[in-house]
C-alpha positions as a printed NumPy array, in Angstrom:
array([[ 71.318, 115.09 ,  71.472],
       [ 69.069, 112.347,  72.743],
       [ 65.486, 111.351,  72.023],
       [ 63.522, 111.157,  68.786],
       [ 62.913, 114.9  ,  68.68 ],
       [ 66.645, 115.526,  68.392],
       [ 67.195, 113.834,  65.026],
       [ 67.699, 117.166,  63.268],
       [ 70.505, 118.332,  65.546],
       [ 72.129, 114.912,  65.748],
       [ 72.13 , 114.726,  61.953],
       [ 73.892, 118.096,  61.674],
       [ 76.415, 117.165,  64.356],
       [ 77.312, 113.989,  62.468],
       [ 77.887, 115.903,  59.252],
       [ 80.259, 118.21 ,  61.077],
       [ 82.267, 115.738,  63.113],
       [ 81.233, 112.078,  62.952],
       [ 84.294, 109.923,  63.659],
       [ 86.369, 109.031,  60.629],
       [ 87.114, 105.468,  61.733],
       [ 83.9  , 104.04 ,  63.188],
       [ 82.62 , 102.238,  60.083],
       [ 79.533, 104.442,  59.748],
       [ 79.594, 107.833,  58.078],
       [ 82.52 , 110.238,  58.185],
       [ 82.096, 113.866,  59.199],
       [ 83.801, 116.765,  57.441],
       [ 86.121, 116.786,  60.453],
       [ 86.276, 114.652,  63.595],
       [ 87.143, 114.863,  67.282],
       [ 90.851, 114.495,  66.546],
       [ 90.738, 117.992,  65.069],
       [ 87.743, 119.766,  66.625],
       [ 85.42 , 119.532,  69.6  ],
       [ 81.642, 119.802,  69.358],
       [ 79.656, 121.681,  71.985],
       [ 76.073, 120.457,  71.722],
       [ 73.503, 122.854,  73.181],
       [ 69.751, 122.288,  73.003],
       [ 67.896, 125.56 ,  72.535],
       [ 64.958, 124.188,  70.517],
       [ 62.772, 121.203,  71.312],
       [ 59.427, 119.477,  71.295],
       [ 57.933, 117.444,  68.473],
       [ 58.2  , 120.428,  66.105],
       [ 61.659, 121.544,  67.206],
       [ 60.541, 125.022,  68.196],
       [ 61.847, 127.531,  70.705],
       [ 62.287, 131.211,  71.418],
       [ 64.889, 133.777,  70.329],
       [ 65.736, 134.206,  74.001],
       [ 66.688, 130.555,  74.432],
       [ 68.883, 130.642,  71.321],
       [ 70.574, 133.841,  72.518],
       [ 71.258, 132.202,  75.888],
       [ 72.785, 129.161,  74.175],
       [ 74.969, 131.309,  71.911],
       [ 76.279, 133.35 ,  74.818],
       [ 76.954, 130.193,  76.835],
       [ 78.829, 128.674,  73.893],
       [ 81.069, 131.691,  73.439],
       [ 81.719, 132.041,  77.166],
       [ 82.847, 128.426,  77.248],
       [ 85.262, 128.566,  74.336],
       [ 83.232, 127.968,  71.164],
       [ 84.559, 129.683,  68.04 ],
       [ 82.132, 128.595,  65.285],
       [ 78.363, 128.272,  65.681],
       [ 76.059, 126.326,  63.34 ],
       [ 72.487, 127.663,  63.157],
       [ 70.395, 125.174,  61.186],
       [ 67.013, 126.757,  61.771],
       [ 64.898, 129.608,  60.521],
       [ 62.532, 132.108,  62.051],
       [ 60.255, 134.905,  60.973],
       [ 60.673, 136.362,  64.448],
       [ 64.244, 137.636,  64.348],
       [ 64.242, 140.119,  67.21 ],
       [ 66.619, 143.087,  67.53 ],
       [ 68.125, 141.329,  70.543],
       [ 68.864, 138.247,  68.439],
       [ 70.472, 140.334,  65.708],
       [ 72.567, 142.166,  68.313],
       [ 73.698, 138.891,  69.884],
       [ 75.041, 137.759,  66.504],
       [ 76.673, 141.062,  65.608],
       [ 78.273, 141.512,  69.032],
       [ 79.684, 137.979,  69.16 ],
       [ 83.259, 137.073,  68.256],
       [ 82.132, 133.685,  66.947],
       [ 81.676, 132.833,  63.257],
       [ 78.06 , 131.837,  62.539],
       [ 77.072, 129.471,  59.736],
       [ 73.362, 129.896,  59.042],
       [ 70.867, 127.924,  56.943],
       [ 69.214, 130.025,  54.215],
       [ 65.81 , 128.362,  54.622],
       [ 63.696, 125.908,  52.641],
       [ 61.22 , 128.012,  50.707],
       [ 57.567, 128.777,  51.243],
       [ 54.707, 126.552,  52.371],
       [ 55.021, 124.669,  49.074],
       [ 58.779, 124.151,  49.6  ],
       [ 59.602, 126.422,  46.688],
       [ 62.694, 128.506,  47.348],
       [ 62.501, 132.287,  47.064],
       [ 64.718, 135.355,  47.06 ],
       [ 65.165, 136.314,  50.703],
       [ 66.665, 139.663,  49.695],
       [ 63.147, 140.647,  48.62 ],
       [ 61.057, 138.693,  51.128],
       [ 63.105, 137.978,  54.26 ],
       [ 60.871, 135.561,  56.151],
       [ 63.898, 133.774,  57.611],
       [ 66.539, 134.625,  60.182],
       [ 69.296, 134.36 ,  57.55 ],
       [ 68.052, 137.412,  55.671],
       [ 67.518, 139.521,  58.757],
       [ 71.16 , 139.054,  59.671],
       [ 72.386, 140.873,  56.544],
       [ 72.068, 144.589,  55.882],
       [ 71.396, 146.092,  52.45 ],
       [ 74.911, 145.312,  51.235],
       [ 75.277, 142.001,  53.043],
       [ 77.842, 143.283,  55.524],
       [ 77.688, 141.091,  58.581],
       [ 81.292, 140.093,  59.038],
       [ 80.754, 137.019,  61.204],
       [ 77.963, 135.248,  59.273],
       [ 78.044, 132.78 ,  56.374],
       [ 74.591, 131.951,  54.982],
       [ 74.246, 128.663,  53.1  ],
       [ 71.847, 127.39 ,  50.442],
       [ 71.173, 123.761,  49.45 ],
       [ 73.181, 122.409,  46.523],
       [ 72.164, 119.312,  44.558],
       [ 74.651, 116.601,  43.556],
       [ 74.768, 118.043,  40.024],
       [ 75.818, 121.513,  41.128],
       [ 72.398, 123.139,  40.768],
       [ 70.446, 124.781,  43.584],
       [ 67.69 , 122.595,  45.001],
       [ 64.22 , 123.928,  44.116],
       [ 63.378, 124.241,  47.82 ],
       [ 66.444, 126.297,  48.725],
       [ 66.134, 129.997,  49.406],
       [ 68.612, 132.238,  47.625],
       [ 69.643, 135.901,  47.46 ],
       [ 72.515, 137.821,  45.927],
       [ 72.977, 139.773,  49.178],
       [ 71.657, 137.433,  51.851],
       [ 73.072, 134.054,  50.752],
       [ 76.84 , 133.583,  50.516],
       [ 77.212, 130.13 ,  48.973],
       [ 75.554, 126.734,  48.595],
       [ 76.747, 123.36 ,  49.846],
       [ 75.463, 119.778,  49.477],
       [ 72.168, 119.464,  51.345],
       [ 69.94 , 116.979,  49.532],
       [ 69.696, 113.325,  50.622],
       [ 72.541, 113.681,  53.087],
       [ 73.253, 110.561,  55.132],
       [ 74.195, 111.266,  58.739],
       [ 73.717, 110.239,  62.337],
       [ 70.426, 110.173,  64.253],
       [ 69.635, 109.142,  67.842],
       [ 69.687, 105.448,  68.655],
       [ 73.061, 104.728,  67.063],
       [ 71.48 , 104.904,  63.638],
       [ 71.615, 106.846,  60.375],
       [ 69.121, 108.593,  58.094],
       [ 68.888, 110.684,  54.958],
       [ 67.709, 114.269,  55.361],
       [ 67.47 , 117.211,  52.993],
       [ 67.439, 120.994,  53.32 ],
       [ 69.586, 123.997,  54.003],
       [ 69.865, 122.667,  57.562],
       [ 71.929, 119.832,  56.104],
       [ 73.992, 122.166,  53.894],
       [ 75.045, 124.544,  56.675],
       [ 76.903, 121.854,  58.689],
       [ 78.982, 121.053,  55.6  ],
       [ 80.342, 124.606,  55.731],
       [ 80.608, 124.578,  59.525],
       [ 82.72 , 121.423,  59.373],
       [ 84.943, 122.876,  56.668],
       [ 85.423, 126.103,  58.629],
       [ 86.275, 124.19 ,  61.813],
       [ 88.736, 121.93 ,  60.009],
       [ 90.546, 124.874,  58.417],
       [ 90.575, 126.8  ,  61.701],
       [ 92.101, 123.846,  63.546],
       [ 94.789, 123.358,  60.895],
       [ 95.663, 127.007,  60.338],
       [ 96.045, 128.517,  63.777],
       [ 97.591, 131.603,  62.172],
       [ 94.248, 132.552,  60.597],
       [ 91.459, 134.522,  62.248],
       [ 87.821, 133.522,  61.932],
       [ 87.362, 136.345,  59.43 ],
       [ 90.253, 134.871,  57.451],
       [ 88.448, 131.52 ,  57.477],
       [ 85.279, 133.124,  56.102],
       [ 87.281, 134.885,  53.398],
       [ 89.06 , 131.655,  52.456],
       [ 85.781, 129.749,  52.13 ],
       [ 83.989, 132.423,  50.108],
       [ 86.87 , 133.241,  47.764],
       [ 88.094, 129.768,  46.796]])
């Protein structure tokens, strides 16, 4: 990602795979073990886009060899076509649970979806290729801004005051479920690269059961 408007994506990419030996931050994994495919489907000063552009990016990624897809965004406009693109894909998707209401107070997305993460789960949470991630504080408690849901959210990962890369060869702290999801994406990619005998579904099971 390049340009000031791409700080969010660059930050997530660094969490996943910033080089382990460059003297800055270290990603969960690095390019020795995994390759990042960076696709820009959202943009502008507010980082917005359309479901169609995200679908196009996801299909491009899969067609060009991607196995795991990080989705650090939310939307109240989760179209049937977007849902179908997720369900029909062979990739594993790691999705941010969302950062609460207009007051940044997290809520139960099982009861009030309002975010793409909830729309991707049915009434018993059975979407085999999705892991939805909340924002965990350093002390093991859920951040007040993090959405949650017994069905819709699978686990939480560190997402508050995370230091990572931003454009301009620099670093910044950011917080939110968008920062937590890349933690899980990096872990999934690292396991998948080390255990070539495991399927992506095996990777999901390993993460959620250990």
